[in-house]
Every structure is written in C-alpha cells, then in structure tokens.
Amino acid sequence: MAVDIDHIRAQFPALHQEVNGHPLIYFDNAATSQKPKMVVDAIAHYYNKENSNIHRGVHYLSQKATDKYELAREAVRRFINAASTEEIIFTRGTTEAINLVSTCLSNWLFKAGDEIIISAIEHHSNIVPWQMACEQSGATLKVIPVLDSGELDMDAYRALLSDKTKLVTVNHISNALGTVNPVEEITFLAQEKGALVLIDGAQATPHMTVDVQSLNCDFYCFSAHKMYGPTGVGILHGKKEILDKMPPYHGGGEMIKEVKFEGTTYNDLPFKFEAGTPNIVGGVAIEAAIRFIEEIGIENIAQQEAELLAYATEKLQEVGGIRFIGEAKEKAGVVSFIIDGVHPYDAGTILDKLGIAIRTGHHCAQPVMDRYSIPGTMRASFAVYNTKEEIDTFIEGVKKVKQLFS
Amino acid sequence: MTILEIQEEIIEEFDMFDDWIQKYDYLIELSKSVPLIDEADRVEGNLIKGCQSKVWLHAKKEGEHVRFMADSDAIITKGIVALLVRVLDGQKCQDIIDNELHFIDAIGLREHLSMTRSNGLVSMIKQMKIYALVFQAK
C-alpha cells in the first residue's frame, strides 16, 4: 500500500476506542469522516490564540484571523483548482451551497416553462431545493433515470435536454450507490444547450482529484466534514462571470459596499455571498483538513480506498446471499447492499453491538430506494484510515447477522 | 395484570439473559410468535414511518379497554413492538395515559428509542397514548 496506515491511524484519536466492548470499526465515512488531530488542534489553537472577527478592525488579532481565513480560501481554491479565490464562497455545507444557487437562480433566471434536470440518484439536498425553485418560478423538474447497474441512463439524459433546459445538476458520486457519474460529459452536453451545471461534490472531494476548471461546471459544491474537516462549513465554487451576475442570497453585514436608505450596493466577490460573520474557525479547520489530505496525496487516498472497496465487495460476494445495490463500473468510497431476507435496521443494530458503525436506511435518497423497491440498504463507506483487517471483522459481523436472522 | 405488573414480568424475563445476543435472540423469537396485525389493517393510514423501519399501529375500543395491534417490517423493531403491545393491550384508557413505560430502559433497549434510530417506536408509543386519550374522550 502506498500509504503508511499506522501513521495515519495514529492521527485519529476517535478511532482508538471501544464500542460495546469491541474496538470501533468506523465505516460510516460517507456520512461524516473522523477528524485528524491537526484539524482539532487548529480549532483549539484558533480559539486559544487567534480568535477575532474578520475583515474589520485594524487590530492585530483581526488581521491575523482575516489572514488565516483568506489563507483557507486559497487552500480551497488550490484543492479544486479554481481560477481564483473570488470563485470560492464559504457556506454552512453542501446543502446551503445548493440552496444558495437554487434560491438565487429562482429569483433571477428561472421562469415558467423552463426545465431543471436532476438525476434519480440525488441526495434529498439536491432534490428538494430544486422542487422549491420550481414551485417558486413555475419551472418544471425533469429526472434522469438510473439503470439497474446504478449508472445514469445517458441516452435518456440526452433526450431530456432541450432549449428549455436552464440547469442540470447531478452528484459527482452517489452517496447511496457509490456511482461515479460522468460529470464532464454531463456538463458538456448541458452547456451545448446553454444550460448551467451544478455538481454536488460532497462525496467526491474526499476520494478523488477534483479540478473544476477541467470539469468546466458552473457550480461545484462540497462539505468540509466529509473530508476530515469540521461540520458547519462547506464550499460553493461558482464561475466568476455567473456569480457576478447572480443577485445576492442573504443580506447583512460583510456583503455590502455601501448601505444607504435609498439603496445599497453590494460587495465584490466572494463577499457578496457571505453575509454576516462567517464560520471563521471552520475556515481555519478546513485549511488544516486540506493540508492533511495533501500530505498523504489525494491519489494515494483514492488508491487505498479503491483497494478497500474491491476487497469488501469480493469478501461480501463470498459470504453469499448478498444483493449489491449499485454496481456501476466506476464506483468510489461506498458499498451498498442488502442481505437477502434481512432488514437493514436489524443488520445495523447487530453490527453496532459488535462495534461496527455502518449506515442503514435510505441514506437521504428515498427515490433511489423506491427505484430498487427496497426499504433501505446497508452501506459501508471507507476513508483512508480503514484497513482490510477491519473489513475481515466486518465480514464476520455480516455472517453473524445472517445466522441470527435466517 | 396491571401495566406495572406486566412491565415487572418482562424485566424479570430479561434478567435471565447473560449477554446482549440472548436478549436479541429473544426479541427475534417474540417477533415470530405473535400475529400482530390483520392484513386488512396493514394500511397506509396505520403506518408510522421511521427513517429506518416502519411500524403499523391499529387500535380499537372495547368497553373501557383499548386493543392494540401492531407490526413492523424490521424484526428487532417488531420484537419491541410485541413487548409494547403486551404491556398496553387490553388496558384501560386512563391507565395507558397515566403509566410510564419504564421497562424498555430497564431491559437495556433504550437505544432503540433514541432520536437517531428513527425506527418508528417513539411515534408508536406516542400514538398509543393518543388513541387512549381519544377513546376516553368519546
């Protein structure tokens, strides 16, 4: 293996604990990853030594905090290879980033008769905001169907595209199935029709190199907490030419240039979309999380996780009586499955008793479960600190579940 | 038997188990042993949707007493559902309203009532009390 797993695991105090009398095996990384010590230390250090409000105040601490926050913005820019820091907007998370775009576009761009295309394998956070946008603007929602394999039906997608299409949005990687969507092609086809493209990258940034300039999408959203960073901070990347035209989202301090009762002028990018005091420490911590990833190398992380995914899939197949939900050729991070005749809730409960944390249920993607006519799945999702030995123990747990419920 | 007595009886039963696996084996047995709800009552209107598992609950009034019928699509949930029905089925409205269900805590299954589980059980208990309130008011 390309990574020094012992060295990596030593940086995660949360991994070194017992749960229900067993060493914790944490396979719920698609929900949120654990945090390395350097991220936790960055948070403590900021509050202990550097805390101040930013972009205001001439005093030393304010300047220091501002520098750190803007350094984080630059780290994010570098991480996804954005053209400039003006295109990096801090949000509360992927969900807020998507809502920012959907709200601003409903106020500005969408009108009755327009069409918004999403896919059948979206997280609720990339469905509901667009349903709300449609309600408000009179636009219509169209859905790219998914094939049995968990891959999007690209022929159906081409057929859905038309001059009415104003926006296309899909996830980069499906949280429920692990499918890696062909986002470059999806983007290209949409832009040929003059539509904007938003990619929900929440599940992608922890697992693969993301280059927003080569993807050429108009918006890319992701969350820090799924990539070793803190909760409560996310990123909206938008192309400058579109963000410049888009009206602001929230009003308040920070996002203004000049406020008069006769009218207000808005601040430049990215501050136009960052009303109020932001999650400063979140910014500081995301910078540390990116440093953590870069020190290992995202390619090494991807390779490690691909090996884990292949190993887990193979071992589950050997158990027998397993139905995989999502068997796309391109998959990352996630193995979603059900054991024949066993409810995921029952399985998850027993695995928890064995100290194994997986996710069970519909993964905030109910339409996906409906598509496969199942109540939910068992989902094991991996991070760089997971090991094949942990998978072996997990497989023993799966066998125990089978034995109990059959 | 009163609600309190049935709860004490269940607590005693669970006291016999040495470890969690025996406890869950027993829940699995309970889920198999009871015909919990008529197929005709397994309908959308009686469905309590949890994030993780589903629970069906139907109730009818027999004199001063409430009869409960319930089911779940998950076996462990169904085992706990069977226990809840055993405690509250056939009891008087006022007793159902007044009595605390302390047995779940006592037998070490409280985690199944936590918010994160979202298995429909918390809503089921609430709904059982609501049925008792409504039937009493009638």
Coordinates of N, CA and C in Angstrom, one line a residue, chain B:
Chain B
M1 N -53.6 -8.4 34.6 CA -52.4 -7.8 35.2 C -52.4 -6.3 34.9
T2 N -51.8 -5.6 35.8 CA -51.7 -4.1 35.5 C -50.5 -3.9 34.6
I3 N -50.5 -2.7 34.1 CA -49.4 -2.3 33.3 C -48.0 -2.4 34.0
L4 N -48.1 -2.0 35.3 CA -46.9 -2.1 36.1 C -46.4 -3.6 36.3
E5 N -47.4 -4.4 36.6 CA -47.1 -5.8 36.8 C -46.5 -6.5 35.5
I6 N -47.1 -6.2 34.4 CA -46.6 -6.8 33.1 C -45.1 -6.3 32.9
Q7 N -44.9 -5.0 33.1 CA -43.6 -4.5 32.9 C -42.6 -5.2 33.8
E8 N -42.9 -5.4 35.1 CA -42.0 -6.1 36.0 C -41.8 -7.5 35.5
E9 N -42.8 -8.1 35.0 CA -42.7 -9.5 34.5 C -41.6 -9.5 33.3
I10 N -41.7 -8.6 32.4 CA -40.8 -8.5 31.3 C -39.4 -8.3 31.8
I11 N -39.3 -7.4 32.8 CA -37.9 -7.1 33.3 C -37.3 -8.3 33.9
E12 N -38.1 -9.1 34.6 CA -37.7 -10.4 35.2 C -37.2 -11.3 34.1
E13 N -38.0 -11.4 33.0 CA -37.6 -12.3 31.9 C -36.3 -12.0 31.3
F14 N -36.1 -10.6 31.2 CA -34.8 -10.2 30.5 C -33.6 -10.3 31.5
D15 N -33.9 -10.3 32.8 CA -32.9 -10.5 33.8 C -32.1 -11.8 33.6
M16 N -32.8 -12.8 33.0 CA -32.2 -14.1 32.9 C -31.1 -14.2 31.9
F17 N -31.1 -13.2 31.0 CA -30.1 -13.2 29.9 C -28.7 -12.7 30.4
D18 N -27.7 -13.4 29.9 CA -26.4 -13.0 30.4 C -25.8 -12.0 29.4
D19 N -26.1 -12.1 28.2 CA -25.5 -11.1 27.2 C -26.5 -10.6 26.2
W20 N -26.1 -9.6 25.4 CA -27.0 -9.0 24.5 C -27.5 -9.9 23.4
I21 N -26.7 -10.9 23.1 CA -27.0 -11.7 21.9 C -28.3 -12.6 22.3
Q22 N -28.3 -13.0 23.6 CA -29.5 -13.8 24.1 C -30.8 -12.9 24.1
K23 N -30.5 -11.6 24.5 CA -31.6 -10.7 24.5 C -32.2 -10.5 23.1
Y24 N -31.3 -10.3 22.1 CA -31.8 -10.1 20.8 C -32.4 -11.4 20.2
D25 N -31.8 -12.5 20.5 CA -32.4 -13.8 20.1 C -33.9 -13.8 20.6
Y26 N -34.1 -13.4 21.8 CA -35.4 -13.4 22.4 C -36.4 -12.5 21.7
L27 N -35.8 -11.3 21.4 CA -36.7 -10.3 20.6 C -37.0 -10.9 19.2
I28 N -36.1 -11.6 18.6 CA -36.4 -12.3 17.3 C -37.5 -13.3 17.5
E29 N -37.4 -14.1 18.6 CA -38.4 -15.1 18.9 C -39.8 -14.4 19.1
L30 N -39.8 -13.3 19.8 CA -41.0 -12.6 20.1 C -41.7 -12.1 18.8
S31 N -40.8 -11.7 17.9 CA -41.3 -11.1 16.6 C -42.0 -12.2 15.8
K32 N -41.5 -13.5 16.0 CA -42.1 -14.6 15.2 C -43.4 -15.1 15.8
S33 N -43.5 -15.0 17.1 CA -44.5 -15.7 17.8 C -45.9 -15.1 17.8
V34 N -45.9 -13.8 17.6 CA -47.2 -13.1 17.7 C -47.8 -12.7 16.3
P35 N -49.0 -13.1 16.0 CA -49.7 -12.5 14.9 C -50.1 -11.1 15.3
L36 N -49.4 -10.1 14.8 CA -49.6 -8.8 15.4 C -50.7 -7.9 14.9
I37 N -50.9 -8.0 13.6 CA -51.9 -7.1 13.0 C -52.6 -7.8 11.8
D38 N -53.9 -7.6 11.7 CA -54.6 -8.1 10.5 C -54.0 -7.5 9.2
E39 N -54.0 -8.3 8.2 CA -53.5 -7.8 6.9 C -54.3 -6.6 6.5
A40 N -55.6 -6.6 6.8 CA -56.5 -5.5 6.4 C -56.2 -4.2 7.1
D41 N -55.5 -4.3 8.2 CA -55.1 -3.1 9.0 C -53.7 -2.7 8.7
R42 N -53.0 -3.4 7.9 CA -51.7 -3.1 7.5 C -51.7 -2.1 6.3
V43 N -52.3 -0.9 6.6 CA -52.6 0.0 5.6 C -51.8 1.4 5.8
E44 N -51.8 2.2 4.8 CA -51.1 3.4 4.9 C -51.5 4.3 6.1
G45 N -52.8 4.3 6.3 CA -53.4 5.1 7.4 C -52.9 4.7 8.8
N46 N -52.5 3.4 8.9 CA -52.0 3.0 10.2 C -50.4 2.9 10.3
L47 N -49.8 3.5 9.3 CA -48.4 3.4 9.2 C -47.7 4.5 9.8
I48 N -46.7 4.2 10.7 CA -45.8 5.2 11.3 C -44.4 5.1 10.6
K49 N -44.1 6.1 9.8 CA -42.8 5.9 9.0 C -41.6 6.4 9.8
G50 N -40.7 5.5 10.1 CA -39.5 5.9 10.6 C -38.5 6.0 9.5
C51 N -37.3 6.6 9.8 CA -36.3 6.7 8.8 C -35.8 5.3 8.5
Q52 N -35.7 4.5 9.5 CA -35.0 3.2 9.4 C -36.0 2.1 9.2
S53 N -37.0 2.0 10.0 CA -38.0 0.9 9.9 C -39.4 1.5 10.0
K54 N -40.4 0.7 9.5 CA -41.8 1.1 9.5 C -42.5 0.4 10.7
V55 N -43.5 1.1 11.2 CA -44.4 0.5 12.2 C -45.8 0.7 11.8
W56 N -46.6 -0.4 11.9 CA -48.1 -0.2 11.7 C -48.7 -0.3 13.1
L57 N -49.7 0.6 13.3 CA -50.4 0.5 14.6 C -51.9 0.7 14.4
H58 N -52.7 -0.2 14.9 CA -54.1 -0.1 14.8 C -54.7 -0.3 16.2
A59 N -55.7 0.4 16.5 CA -56.3 0.3 17.9 C -57.8 0.4 17.8
K60 N -58.5 -0.4 18.7 CA -60.0 -0.2 18.8 C -60.4 -0.3 20.2
K61 N -61.6 0.3 20.5 CA -62.1 0.4 21.9 C -63.0 -0.8 22.1
E62 N -62.8 -1.4 23.3 CA -63.7 -2.5 23.7 C -64.1 -2.1 25.1
G63 N -65.3 -1.5 25.2 CA -65.7 -1.0 26.6 C -64.8 0.0 27.1
E64 N -64.2 -0.2 28.2 CA -63.3 0.8 28.8 C -61.8 0.6 28.3
H65 N -61.7 -0.6 27.6 CA -60.3 -1.0 27.3 C -59.9 -0.7 25.8
V66 N -58.6 -0.7 25.6 CA -58.1 -0.4 24.3 C -57.4 -1.7 23.8
R67 N -57.7 -2.1 22.6 CA -57.0 -3.3 22.0 C -56.0 -2.7 21.0
F68 N -54.8 -3.1 21.1 CA -53.7 -2.7 20.1 C -53.3 -3.8 19.3
M69 N -53.1 -3.5 18.0 CA -52.5 -4.4 17.0 C -51.4 -3.6 16.3
A70 N -50.2 -4.2 16.2 CA -49.1 -3.5 15.6 C -48.2 -4.5 14.9
D71 N -47.3 -3.9 14.1 CA -46.4 -4.7 13.3 C -45.2 -3.8 12.9
S72 N -44.2 -4.5 12.4 CA -43.0 -3.7 11.9 C -42.4 -4.5 10.8
D73 N -41.7 -3.8 9.9 CA -41.0 -4.5 8.8 C -39.6 -5.0 9.2
A74 N -39.1 -4.5 10.4 CA -37.8 -4.9 10.9 C -38.1 -5.8 12.1
I75 N -37.3 -6.9 12.2 CA -37.6 -7.9 13.2 C -37.3 -7.4 14.6
I76 N -36.2 -6.7 14.8 CA -35.9 -6.2 16.2 C -37.0 -5.2 16.6
T77 N -37.3 -4.3 15.7 CA -38.4 -3.4 16.0 C -39.7 -4.1 16.3
K78 N -39.9 -5.2 15.5 CA -41.2 -5.9 15.8 C -41.1 -6.6 17.1
G79 N -40.0 -7.1 17.5 CA -39.9 -7.7 18.9 C -40.2 -6.7 20.0
I80 N -39.7 -5.5 19.8 CA -40.0 -4.4 20.8 C -41.5 -4.0 20.7
V81 N -42.0 -4.0 19.5 CA -43.4 -3.7 19.3 C -44.3 -4.8 20.0
A82 N -43.9 -6.0 19.9 CA -44.6 -7.1 20.6 C -44.6 -6.8 22.1
L83 N -43.5 -6.4 22.6 CA -43.4 -6.1 24.1 C -44.4 -4.9 24.4
L84 N -44.4 -3.9 23.6 CA -45.2 -2.7 23.9 C -46.7 -3.1 23.9
V85 N -47.0 -4.0 22.9 CA -48.4 -4.4 22.8 C -48.8 -5.3 24.0
R86 N -47.8 -6.1 24.4 CA -48.1 -7.0 25.6 C -48.4 -6.1 26.8
V87 N -47.7 -5.0 26.9 CA -47.9 -4.2 28.1 C -49.2 -3.4 28.1
L88 N -49.5 -2.9 26.9 CA -50.6 -1.9 26.9 C -51.9 -2.5 26.3
D89 N -51.9 -3.6 25.6 CA -53.1 -4.1 25.0 C -54.1 -4.6 26.1
G90 N -55.3 -4.2 25.9 CA -56.4 -4.6 26.8 C -56.4 -3.8 28.1
Q91 N -55.6 -2.8 28.2 CA -55.6 -1.9 29.4 C -56.7 -0.8 29.3
K92 N -57.0 -0.2 30.4 CA -58.0 0.8 30.5 C -57.3 2.1 29.9
C93 N -58.1 3.0 29.3 CA -57.6 4.2 28.7 C -56.8 5.0 29.7
Q94 N -57.4 5.2 30.9 CA -56.8 6.1 31.9 C -55.4 5.5 32.3
D95 N -55.3 4.2 32.4 CA -54.1 3.5 32.8 C -53.0 3.7 31.8
I96 N -53.4 3.6 30.5 CA -52.5 3.8 29.4 C -51.9 5.2 29.4
I97 N -52.8 6.2 29.7 CA -52.4 7.6 29.8 C -51.5 7.8 30.9
D98 N -51.8 7.2 32.1 CA -51.1 7.6 33.3 C -49.7 6.9 33.5
N99 N -49.6 5.6 32.9 CA -48.4 4.8 33.2 C -47.2 5.2 32.4
E100 N -46.1 5.3 33.1 CA -44.8 5.4 32.4 C -44.3 4.1 31.9
L101 N -43.7 4.0 30.7 CA -43.1 2.7 30.3 C -41.7 2.7 30.6
H102 N -41.4 2.2 31.8 CA -40.0 2.2 32.3 C -39.3 0.9 31.9
F103 N -40.0 -0.1 31.4 CA -39.4 -1.4 31.2 C -38.3 -1.4 30.1
I104 N -38.5 -0.5 29.1 CA -37.6 -0.5 27.9 C -36.2 -0.1 28.4
D105 N -36.2 0.9 29.3 CA -34.9 1.3 29.9 C -34.3 0.2 30.7
A106 N -35.2 -0.4 31.5 CA -34.7 -1.4 32.5 C -34.2 -2.7 31.8
I107 N -34.7 -3.0 30.6 CA -34.1 -4.2 29.9 C -33.0 -3.9 29.0
G108 N -32.6 -2.6 29.0 CA -31.4 -2.2 28.2 C -31.7 -2.0 26.8
L109 N -32.9 -1.6 26.4 CA -33.2 -1.4 25.0 C -33.5 0.1 24.7
R110 N -33.1 0.9 25.6 CA -33.4 2.4 25.5 C -32.9 2.9 24.2
E111 N -31.7 2.4 23.7 CA -31.1 2.9 22.5 C -32.1 2.8 21.3
H112 N -33.0 1.9 21.4 CA -34.0 1.8 20.3 C -35.0 2.9 20.3
L113 N -35.0 3.7 21.4 CA -35.9 4.8 21.4 C -35.2 6.2 21.2
S114 N -33.9 6.1 20.9 CA -33.2 7.4 20.7 C -33.6 8.0 19.4
M115 N -33.4 9.3 19.3 CA -33.8 10.0 18.1 C -33.1 9.5 16.8
T116 N -31.8 9.1 17.0 CA -31.0 8.8 15.8 C -31.6 7.5 15.2
R117 N -32.2 6.6 16.0 CA -32.7 5.4 15.4 C -33.8 5.6 14.4
S118 N -34.7 6.5 14.8 CA -35.8 6.8 14.0 C -36.5 5.6 13.4
N119 N -36.9 4.7 14.2 CA -37.4 3.4 13.8 C -38.9 3.3 13.9
G120 N -39.5 4.4 14.3 CA -41.0 4.5 14.4 C -41.5 4.2 15.8
L121 N -40.6 3.7 16.7 CA -41.1 3.2 18.0 C -41.5 4.4 18.9
V122 N -40.8 5.5 18.9 CA -41.1 6.7 19.7 C -42.5 7.2 19.3
S123 N -42.7 7.3 18.0 CA -44.0 7.7 17.5 C -45.1 6.7 17.8
M124 N -44.7 5.4 17.8 CA -45.7 4.4 18.2 C -46.2 4.6 19.6
I125 N -45.3 4.8 20.5 CA -45.7 4.9 21.9 C -46.6 6.2 22.1
K126 N -46.2 7.2 21.4 CA -47.0 8.5 21.5 C -48.4 8.2 20.9
Q127 N -48.4 7.5 19.8 CA -49.7 7.2 19.1 C -50.6 6.3 20.0
M128 N -50.0 5.4 20.7 CA -50.8 4.5 21.6 C -51.4 5.4 22.7
K129 N -50.7 6.3 23.2 CA -51.3 7.2 24.3 C -52.4 8.1 23.7
I130 N -52.2 8.5 22.4 CA -53.2 9.4 21.8 C -54.5 8.6 21.6
Y131 N -54.3 7.3 21.1 CA -55.5 6.5 21.0 C -56.3 6.4 22.3
A132 N -55.6 6.2 23.4 CA -56.2 6.1 24.7 C -56.9 7.4 25.1
L133 N -56.3 8.5 24.8 CA -56.9 9.8 25.1 C -58.2 10.0 24.3
V134 N -58.1 9.7 23.0 CA -59.2 9.9 22.1 C -60.4 9.0 22.5
F135 N -60.1 7.7 22.8 CA -61.1 6.7 23.1 C -61.8 7.1 24.5
Q136 N -61.0 7.7 25.4 CA -61.5 8.1 26.6 C -62.5 9.3 26.5
A137 N -62.2 10.2 25.6 CA -63.0 11.4 25.4 C -64.3 11.0 24.7
K138 N -64.3 9.9 24.0 CA -65.5 9.5 23.2 C -66.7 9.2 24.2

